[in-house]
Amino acid sequence: MAVWTCVVSWAYHAYARRTTAWVVADLGVALAVLGLTATVKDPGYHSTLPGYWVMAAMLAWAIHWRALGGLIAAVLLSIDDFATRHYVSESVYGNVFLLLVGGPIVGLMVDSLLRSATRTAAAERAAATAAERTRLARAVHDGVLQVLALVQRQGPDLGPDGAELGRLAGEQEHALRALIRQQDAVDATPGVVDLVGALSSLERRRGVSVAAPSGGVPVEQAVAGEIVAAVSACLDNVVTHVGASAPAWVLLEVTPDALLVTVRDEGPGIPQGRLEEAAREGRLGVASSVRGRVAELGGTATVSTGSYGTEWELSFPR
């Protein structure tokens, strides 16, 4: 027993040597020593030769094969103990009870610790990724975005070609900002996306600006898709009735009870009764694409229009 303790301690000390063969051999030695008790001790003995020494082998099985391994080792040791004694006493029953309970519990604890370590490692990787994204976003903001904004402002001073260059730089600035926001979107739960990143993708349209909270707004993927589709329908109306390059603004606000999305343009406005007339004529773009989608999500869609332009306010419950 002393020699085997030294040998198996050496084997278990290095992770590479903690193989199945050593674990099986450890239990085999424990069973053999337990079975030799009757040949060493007088009849009617109260304690086995190894005593609690056999617990080490059972714990090794619990660590190697979790709860099932601990239970199997405890059962084998209990059967060997009964076969050696040929009698059952209160102390024997207590020892067997400790074996049968201790092995699975240790296995469950090991499994729980490993799962916790896996989750912790995943969280640390996610935090490191988020920190790196923030660093890159800061670098892009301090470099590329500022240059694009400068070209957009000063391009018109260089003539027609400069104006076109400024327009292209502005489009790329919007697209890059949207990409950064999408990269910052956190999808911690399957089926959940960041509404800020989803709406920011609309900035790839010409003339569209999106203002949203700096932090993420996680919502279900299906809900986010319907919200973005409703906003896109509003922007399609801007392109159709105001112009392809007409500016439009999308604002996302978050309250404890609702998500508020405002879409505004500076067009001539919607003539009075035009929406009702379009619905009667069977053109259900606004009624279906905007109001229909919002209503399906349990929200409301209100529009205010005039010479100042058109403003849609879409409210969605949280």
mmCIF file of C-alpha atoms in Angstrom, residues 37 41 77 90 101 119 138 189 198 234 254 260 276 294 310:
data_model
loop_
_atom_site.group_PDB
_atom_site.id
_atom_site.type_symbol
_atom_site.label_atom_id
_atom_site.label_comp_id
_atom_site.label_asym_id
_atom_site.label_seq_id
_atom_site.Cartn_x
_atom_site.Cartn_y
_atom_site.Cartn_z
ATOM 1 C CA THR A 37 -8.035 -8.579 4.492
ATOM 2 C CA LYS A 41 -6.555 -10.465 9.918
ATOM 3 C CA LEU A 77 -15.622 -1.553 -3.431
ATOM 4 C CA GLU A 90 -24.025 -1.122 11.561
ATOM 5 C CA VAL A 101 -22.985 8.755 -1.498
ATOM 6 C CA ARG A 119 -18.194 29.407 -18.703
ATOM 7 C CA ARG A 138 -11.398 53.955 -31.154
ATOM 8 C CA THR A 189 -28.080 34.338 -26.158
ATOM 9 C CA ALA A 198 -29.443 45.979 -36.787
ATOM 10 C CA CYS A 234 -40.584 54.261 -43.966
ATOM 11 C CA VAL A 254 -35.261 53.003 -24.928
ATOM 12 C CA LEU A 260 -39.346 54.088 -29.553
ATOM 13 C CA GLU A 276 -56.474 56.757 -46.763
ATOM 14 C CA VAL A 294 -45.946 47.330 -35.796
ATOM 15 C CA THR A 310 -42.821 63.652 -42.270
#
